[in-house]
Amino acid sequence: MKIKHYTHMSEMPKPLVPWVSELESLGIRSKNLNELNDVYEVKNLVENIKQTFFQDYKSSYQENVVV
């Protein structure tokens, strides 16, 4: 079985494109997307990265606040 690797957005299944675009907007680009990466997996990756960024932002902000 040969696994197809996607090199351009136009080759990806349509449900995957918005999530890959969101990853790129977060500064992350994967060179290893293939047909084994499903929408659920990529969506969870995006959500986890956004949550991590938010937690980092929140902890940085809270450390600098003087009460």
PDB file of N, CA and C in Angstrom:
ATOM      1  N   MET A   1       0.843  -1.176   0.000  1.00  0.00           N
ATOM      2  CA  MET A   1       0.000   0.000   0.000  1.00  0.00           C
ATOM      3  C   MET A   1       0.886   1.236   0.000  1.00  0.00           C
ATOM      4  N   LYS A   2       0.639   2.129  -0.916  1.00  0.00           N
ATOM      5  CA  LYS A   2       1.404   3.367  -1.008  1.00  0.00           C
ATOM      6  C   LYS A   2       0.595   4.500  -0.386  1.00  0.00           C
ATOM      7  N   ILE A   3       1.221   5.264   0.508  1.00  0.00           N
ATOM      8  CA  ILE A   3       0.549   6.375   1.184  1.00  0.00           C
ATOM      9  C   ILE A   3       0.764   7.646   0.379  1.00  0.00           C
ATOM     10  N   LYS A   4      -0.332   8.340   0.111  1.00  0.00           N
ATOM     11  CA  LYS A   4      -0.255   9.577  -0.656  1.00  0.00           C
ATOM     12  C   LYS A   4       0.066  10.739   0.276  1.00  0.00           C
ATOM     13  N   HIS A   5       1.101  11.504  -0.066  1.00  0.00           N
ATOM     14  CA  HIS A   5       1.469  12.706   0.680  1.00  0.00           C
ATOM     15  C   HIS A   5       0.926  13.921  -0.045  1.00  0.00           C
ATOM     16  N   TYR A   6       0.386  14.863   0.722  1.00  0.00           N
ATOM     17  CA  TYR A   6      -0.163  16.085   0.148  1.00  0.00           C
ATOM     18  C   TYR A   6       0.916  17.163   0.148  1.00  0.00           C
ATOM     19  N   THR A   7       1.164  17.751  -1.012  1.00  0.00           N
ATOM     20  CA  THR A   7       2.155  18.821  -1.094  1.00  0.00           C
ATOM     21  C   THR A   7       1.500  20.186  -1.259  1.00  0.00           C
ATOM     22  N   HIS A   8       0.258  20.223  -1.727  1.00  0.00           N
ATOM     23  CA  HIS A   8      -0.469  21.481  -1.901  1.00  0.00           C
ATOM     24  C   HIS A   8      -1.868  21.332  -1.315  1.00  0.00           C
ATOM     25  N   MET A   9      -2.436  22.465  -0.906  1.00  0.00           N
ATOM     26  CA  MET A   9      -3.795  22.450  -0.345  1.00  0.00           C
ATOM     27  C   MET A   9      -4.796  21.884  -1.346  1.00  0.00           C
ATOM     28  N   SER A  10      -4.571  22.122  -2.622  1.00  0.00           N
ATOM     29  CA  SER A  10      -5.525  21.662  -3.630  1.00  0.00           C
ATOM     30  C   SER A  10      -5.604  20.137  -3.701  1.00  0.00           C
ATOM     31  N   GLU A  11      -4.599  19.446  -3.188  1.00  0.00           N
ATOM     32  CA  GLU A  11      -4.598  17.980  -3.200  1.00  0.00           C
ATOM     33  C   GLU A  11      -5.314  17.383  -1.988  1.00  0.00           C
ATOM     34  N   MET A  12      -5.524  18.189  -0.953  1.00  0.00           N
ATOM     35  CA  MET A  12      -6.116  17.688   0.289  1.00  0.00           C
ATOM     36  C   MET A  12      -7.623  17.537   0.169  1.00  0.00           C
ATOM     37  N   PRO A  13      -8.194  16.628   0.953  1.00  0.00           N
ATOM     38  CA  PRO A  13      -9.656  16.545   1.020  1.00  0.00           C
ATOM     39  C   PRO A  13     -10.216  17.861   1.562  1.00  0.00           C
ATOM     40  N   LYS A  14     -11.342  18.296   1.022  1.00  0.00           N
ATOM     41  CA  LYS A  14     -11.918  19.595   1.399  1.00  0.00           C
ATOM     42  C   LYS A  14     -12.140  19.777   2.900  1.00  0.00           C
ATOM     43  N   PRO A  15     -12.605  18.775   3.653  1.00  0.00           N
ATOM     44  CA  PRO A  15     -12.816  18.994   5.094  1.00  0.00           C
ATOM     45  C   PRO A  15     -11.512  19.271   5.864  1.00  0.00           C
ATOM     46  N   LEU A  16     -10.380  18.893   5.317  1.00  0.00           N
ATOM     47  CA  LEU A  16      -9.096  19.067   5.986  1.00  0.00           C
ATOM     48  C   LEU A  16      -8.512  20.466   5.779  1.00  0.00           C
ATOM     49  N   VAL A  17      -8.851  21.107   4.676  1.00  0.00           N
ATOM     50  CA  VAL A  17      -8.249  22.392   4.290  1.00  0.00           C
ATOM     51  C   VAL A  17      -8.399  23.489   5.348  1.00  0.00           C
ATOM     52  N   PRO A  18      -9.601  23.734   5.916  1.00  0.00           N
ATOM     53  CA  PRO A  18      -9.702  24.815   6.907  1.00  0.00           C
ATOM     54  C   PRO A  18      -8.819  24.597   8.137  1.00  0.00           C
ATOM     55  N   TRP A  19      -8.657  23.365   8.544  1.00  0.00           N
ATOM     56  CA  TRP A  19      -7.845  23.078   9.730  1.00  0.00           C
ATOM     57  C   TRP A  19      -6.365  23.257   9.433  1.00  0.00           C
ATOM     58  N   VAL A  20      -5.938  22.871   8.255  1.00  0.00           N
ATOM     59  CA  VAL A  20      -4.541  23.077   7.870  1.00  0.00           C
ATOM     60  C   VAL A  20      -4.265  24.569   7.721  1.00  0.00           C
ATOM     61  N   SER A  21      -5.229  25.316   7.186  1.00  0.00           N
ATOM     62  CA  SER A  21      -5.087  26.773   7.084  1.00  0.00           C
ATOM     63  C   SER A  21      -4.953  27.398   8.466  1.00  0.00           C
ATOM     64  N   GLU A  22      -5.738  26.909   9.409  1.00  0.00           N
ATOM     65  CA  GLU A  22      -5.662  27.447  10.769  1.00  0.00           C
ATOM     66  C   GLU A  22      -4.317  27.117  11.411  1.00  0.00           C
ATOM     67  N   LEU A  23      -3.800  25.928  11.167  1.00  0.00           N
ATOM     68  CA  LEU A  23      -2.465  25.592  11.662  1.00  0.00           C
ATOM     69  C   LEU A  23      -1.434  26.572  11.116  1.00  0.00           C
ATOM     70  N   GLU A  24      -1.517  26.849   9.821  1.00  0.00           N
ATOM     71  CA  GLU A  24      -0.575  27.774   9.201  1.00  0.00           C
ATOM     72  C   GLU A  24      -0.723  29.178   9.775  1.00  0.00           C
ATOM     73  N   SER A  25      -1.948  29.581  10.105  1.00  0.00           N
ATOM     74  CA  SER A  25      -2.144  30.908  10.699  1.00  0.00           C
ATOM     75  C   SER A  25      -1.543  30.983  12.102  1.00  0.00           C
ATOM     76  N   LEU A  26      -1.365  29.837  12.743  1.00  0.00           N
ATOM     77  CA  LEU A  26      -0.726  29.775  14.059  1.00  0.00           C
ATOM     78  C   LEU A  26       0.794  29.650  13.936  1.00  0.00           C
ATOM     79  N   GLY A  27       1.294  29.646  12.702  1.00  0.00           N
ATOM     80  CA  GLY A  27       2.731  29.572  12.470  1.00  0.00           C
ATOM     81  C   GLY A  27       3.270  28.160  12.367  1.00  0.00           C
ATOM     82  N   ILE A  28       2.407  27.197  12.100  1.00  0.00           N
ATOM     83  CA  ILE A  28       2.821  25.794  12.040  1.00  0.00           C
ATOM     84  C   ILE A  28       2.517  25.239  10.657  1.00  0.00           C
ATOM     85  N   ARG A  29       3.543  24.688  10.032  1.00  0.00           N
ATOM     86  CA  ARG A  29       3.358  24.081   8.720  1.00  0.00           C
ATOM     87  C   ARG A  29       3.949  22.670   8.766  1.00  0.00           C
ATOM     88  N   SER A  30       3.156  21.719   8.383  1.00  0.00           N
ATOM     89  CA  SER A  30       3.605  20.334   8.395  1.00  0.00           C
ATOM     90  C   SER A  30       3.970  19.895   6.987  1.00  0.00           C
ATOM     91  N   LYS A  31       5.119  19.277   6.877  1.00  0.00           N
ATOM     92  CA  LYS A  31       5.541  18.744   5.582  1.00  0.00           C
ATOM     93  C   LYS A  31       5.129  17.285   5.435  1.00  0.00           C
ATOM     94  N   ASN A  32       4.546  16.723   6.481  1.00  0.00           N
ATOM     95  CA  ASN A  32       4.231  15.298   6.483  1.00  0.00           C
ATOM     96  C   ASN A  32       2.746  14.990   6.525  1.00  0.00           C
ATOM     97  N   LEU A  33       1.918  15.843   5.955  1.00  0.00           N
ATOM     98  CA  LEU A  33       0.494  15.518   5.896  1.00  0.00           C
ATOM     99  C   LEU A  33       0.271  14.463   4.825  1.00  0.00           C
ATOM    100  N   ASN A  34      -0.515  13.467   5.176  1.00  0.00           N
ATOM    101  CA  ASN A  34      -0.822  12.424   4.208  1.00  0.00           C
ATOM    102  C   ASN A  34      -2.244  11.938   4.429  1.00  0.00           C
ATOM    103  N   GLU A  35      -2.629  10.934   3.676  1.00  0.00           N
ATOM    104  CA  GLU A  35      -4.003  10.453   3.750  1.00  0.00           C
ATOM    105  C   GLU A  35      -4.338   9.810   5.095  1.00  0.00           C
ATOM    106  N   LEU A  36      -3.338   9.545   5.917  1.00  0.00           N
ATOM    107  CA  LEU A  36      -3.592   8.980   7.238  1.00  0.00           C
ATOM    108  C   LEU A  36      -3.979  10.048   8.260  1.00  0.00           C
ATOM    109  N   ASN A  37      -3.714  11.326   7.951  1.00  0.00           N
ATOM    110  CA  ASN A  37      -4.127  12.428   8.823  1.00  0.00           C
ATOM    111  C   ASN A  37      -5.593  12.723   8.546  1.00  0.00           C
ATOM    112  N   ASP A  38      -6.456  12.382   9.484  1.00  0.00           N
ATOM    113  CA  ASP A  38      -7.872  12.645   9.269  1.00  0.00           C
ATOM    114  C   ASP A  38      -8.261  13.988   9.887  1.00  0.00           C
ATOM    115  N   VAL A  39      -9.452  14.437   9.582  1.00  0.00           N
ATOM    116  CA  VAL A  39      -9.936  15.738  10.041  1.00  0.00           C
ATOM    117  C   VAL A  39      -9.953  15.793  11.564  1.00  0.00           C
ATOM    118  N   TYR A  40     -10.391  14.746  12.207  1.00  0.00           N
ATOM    119  CA  TYR A  40     -10.464  14.694  13.672  1.00  0.00           C
ATOM    120  C   TYR A  40      -9.081  14.916  14.293  1.00  0.00           C
ATOM    121  N   GLU A  41      -8.079  14.251  13.747  1.00  0.00           N
ATOM    122  CA  GLU A  41      -6.718  14.357  14.263  1.00  0.00           C
ATOM    123  C   GLU A  41      -6.174  15.779  14.110  1.00  0.00           C
ATOM    124  N   VAL A  42      -6.361  16.381  12.946  1.00  0.00           N
ATOM    125  CA  VAL A  42      -5.848  17.727  12.691  1.00  0.00           C
ATOM    126  C   VAL A  42      -6.622  18.759  13.505  1.00  0.00           C
ATOM    127  N   LYS A  43      -7.935  18.578  13.624  1.00  0.00           N
ATOM    128  CA  LYS A  43      -8.755  19.497  14.431  1.00  0.00           C
ATOM    129  C   LYS A  43      -8.290  19.479  15.885  1.00  0.00           C
ATOM    130  N   ASN A  44      -8.048  18.304  16.440  1.00  0.00           N
ATOM    131  CA  ASN A  44      -7.571  18.198  17.819  1.00  0.00           C
ATOM    132  C   ASN A  44      -6.201  18.842  17.987  1.00  0.00           C
ATOM    133  N   LEU A  45      -5.348  18.690  16.996  1.00  0.00           N
ATOM    134  CA  LEU A  45      -4.042  19.330  17.041  1.00  0.00           C
ATOM    135  C   LEU A  45      -4.186  20.849  17.105  1.00  0.00           C
ATOM    136  N   VAL A  46      -5.039  21.411  16.249  1.00  0.00           N
ATOM    137  CA  VAL A  46      -5.281  22.857  16.235  1.00  0.00           C
ATOM    138  C   VAL A  46      -5.813  23.318  17.586  1.00  0.00           C
ATOM    139  N   GLU A  47      -6.803  22.625  18.106  1.00  0.00           N
ATOM    140  CA  GLU A  47      -7.400  23.014  19.385  1.00  0.00           C
ATOM    141  C   GLU A  47      -6.391  22.927  20.534  1.00  0.00           C
ATOM    142  N   ASN A  48      -5.554  21.901  20.537  1.00  0.00           N
ATOM    143  CA  ASN A  48      -4.539  21.755  21.587  1.00  0.00           C
ATOM    144  C   ASN A  48      -3.493  22.863  21.515  1.00  0.00           C
ATOM    145  N   ILE A  49      -3.078  23.214  20.313  1.00  0.00           N
ATOM    146  CA  ILE A  49      -2.095  24.287  20.148  1.00  0.00           C
ATOM    147  C   ILE A  49      -2.684  25.616  20.587  1.00  0.00           C
ATOM    148  N   LYS A  50      -3.925  25.894  20.197  1.00  0.00           N
ATOM    149  CA  LYS A  50      -4.572  27.143  20.603  1.00  0.00           C
ATOM    150  C   LYS A  50      -4.710  27.205  22.123  1.00  0.00           C
ATOM    151  N   GLN A  51      -5.070  26.102  22.743  1.00  0.00           N
ATOM    152  CA  GLN A  51      -5.205  26.056  24.200  1.00  0.00           C
ATOM    153  C   GLN A  51      -3.857  26.307  24.876  1.00  0.00           C
ATOM    154  N   THR A  52      -2.795  25.726  24.332  1.00  0.00           N
ATOM    155  CA  THR A  52      -1.457  25.939  24.880  1.00  0.00           C
ATOM    156  C   THR A  52      -1.041  27.394  24.750  1.00  0.00           C
ATOM    157  N   PHE A  53      -1.267  27.997  23.568  1.00  0.00           N
ATOM    158  CA  PHE A  53      -0.956  29.416  23.376  1.00  0.00           C
ATOM    159  C   PHE A  53      -1.732  30.272  24.367  1.00  0.00           C
ATOM    160  N   PHE A  54      -3.002  29.965  24.556  1.00  0.00           N
ATOM    161  CA  PHE A  54      -3.832  30.742  25.471  1.00  0.00           C
ATOM    162  C   PHE A  54      -3.327  30.616  26.905  1.00  0.00           C
ATOM    163  N   GLN A  55      -2.994  29.402  27.317  1.00  0.00           N
ATOM    164  CA  GLN A  55      -2.487  29.188  28.676  1.00  0.00           C
ATOM    165  C   GLN A  55      -1.161  29.921  28.887  1.00  0.00           C
ATOM    166  N   ASP A  56      -0.285  29.885  27.871  1.00  0.00           N
ATOM    167  CA  ASP A  56       0.987  30.609  27.969  1.00  0.00           C
ATOM    168  C   ASP A  56       0.749  32.106  28.088  1.00  0.00           C
ATOM    169  N   TYR A  57      -0.153  32.623  27.274  1.00  0.00           N
ATOM    170  CA  TYR A  57      -0.488  34.045  27.318  1.00  0.00           C
ATOM    171  C   TYR A  57      -1.054  34.412  28.688  1.00  0.00           C
ATOM    172  N   LYS A  58      -1.986  33.597  29.152  1.00  0.00           N
ATOM    173  CA  LYS A  58      -2.654  33.866  30.424  1.00  0.00           C
ATOM    174  C   LYS A  58      -1.653  33.843  31.584  1.00  0.00           C
ATOM    175  N   SER A  59      -0.770  32.863  31.610  1.00  0.00           N
ATOM    176  CA  SER A  59       0.206  32.777  32.702  1.00  0.00           C
ATOM    177  C   SER A  59       1.218  33.915  32.626  1.00  0.00           C
ATOM    178  N   SER A  60       1.602  34.327  31.437  1.00  0.00           N
ATOM    179  CA  SER A  60       2.521  35.461  31.294  1.00  0.00           C
ATOM    180  C   SER A  60       1.866  36.741  31.769  1.00  0.00           C
ATOM    181  N   TYR A  61       0.628  36.933  31.403  1.00  0.00           N
ATOM    182  CA  TYR A  61      -0.092  38.141  31.786  1.00  0.00           C
ATOM    183  C   TYR A  61      -0.291  38.184  33.294  1.00  0.00           C
ATOM    184  N   GLN A  62      -0.655  37.074  33.890  1.00  0.00           N
ATOM    185  CA  GLN A  62      -0.921  37.036  35.327  1.00  0.00           C
ATOM    186  C   GLN A  62       0.344  37.265  36.147  1.00  0.00           C
ATOM    187  N   GLU A  63       1.500  36.853  35.632  1.00  0.00           N
ATOM    188  CA  GLU A  63       2.753  37.057  36.352  1.00  0.00           C
ATOM    189  C   GLU A  63       3.137  38.533  36.393  1.00  0.00           C
ATOM    190  N   ASN A  64       2.720  39.308  35.390  1.00  0.00           N
ATOM    191  CA  ASN A  64       3.102  40.713  35.295  1.00  0.00           C
ATOM    192  C   ASN A  64       2.088  41.666  35.918  1.00  0.00           C
ATOM    193  N   VAL A  65       0.983  41.152  36.398  1.00  0.00           N
ATOM    194  CA  VAL A  65      -0.050  42.000  36.984  1.00  0.00           C
ATOM    195  C   VAL A  65       0.281  42.247  38.455  1.00  0.00           C
ATOM    196  N   VAL A  66       0.321  43.531  38.827  1.00  0.00           N
ATOM    197  CA  VAL A  66       0.573  43.891  40.223  1.00  0.00           C
ATOM    198  C   VAL A  66      -0.755  44.259  40.849  1.00  0.00           C
ATOM    199  N   VAL A  67      -1.094  43.595  41.943  1.00  0.00           N
ATOM    200  CA  VAL A  67      -2.375  43.848  42.609  1.00  0.00           C
ATOM    201  C   VAL A  67      -2.152  44.693  43.838  1.00  0.00           C
TER     202      VAL A  67
END
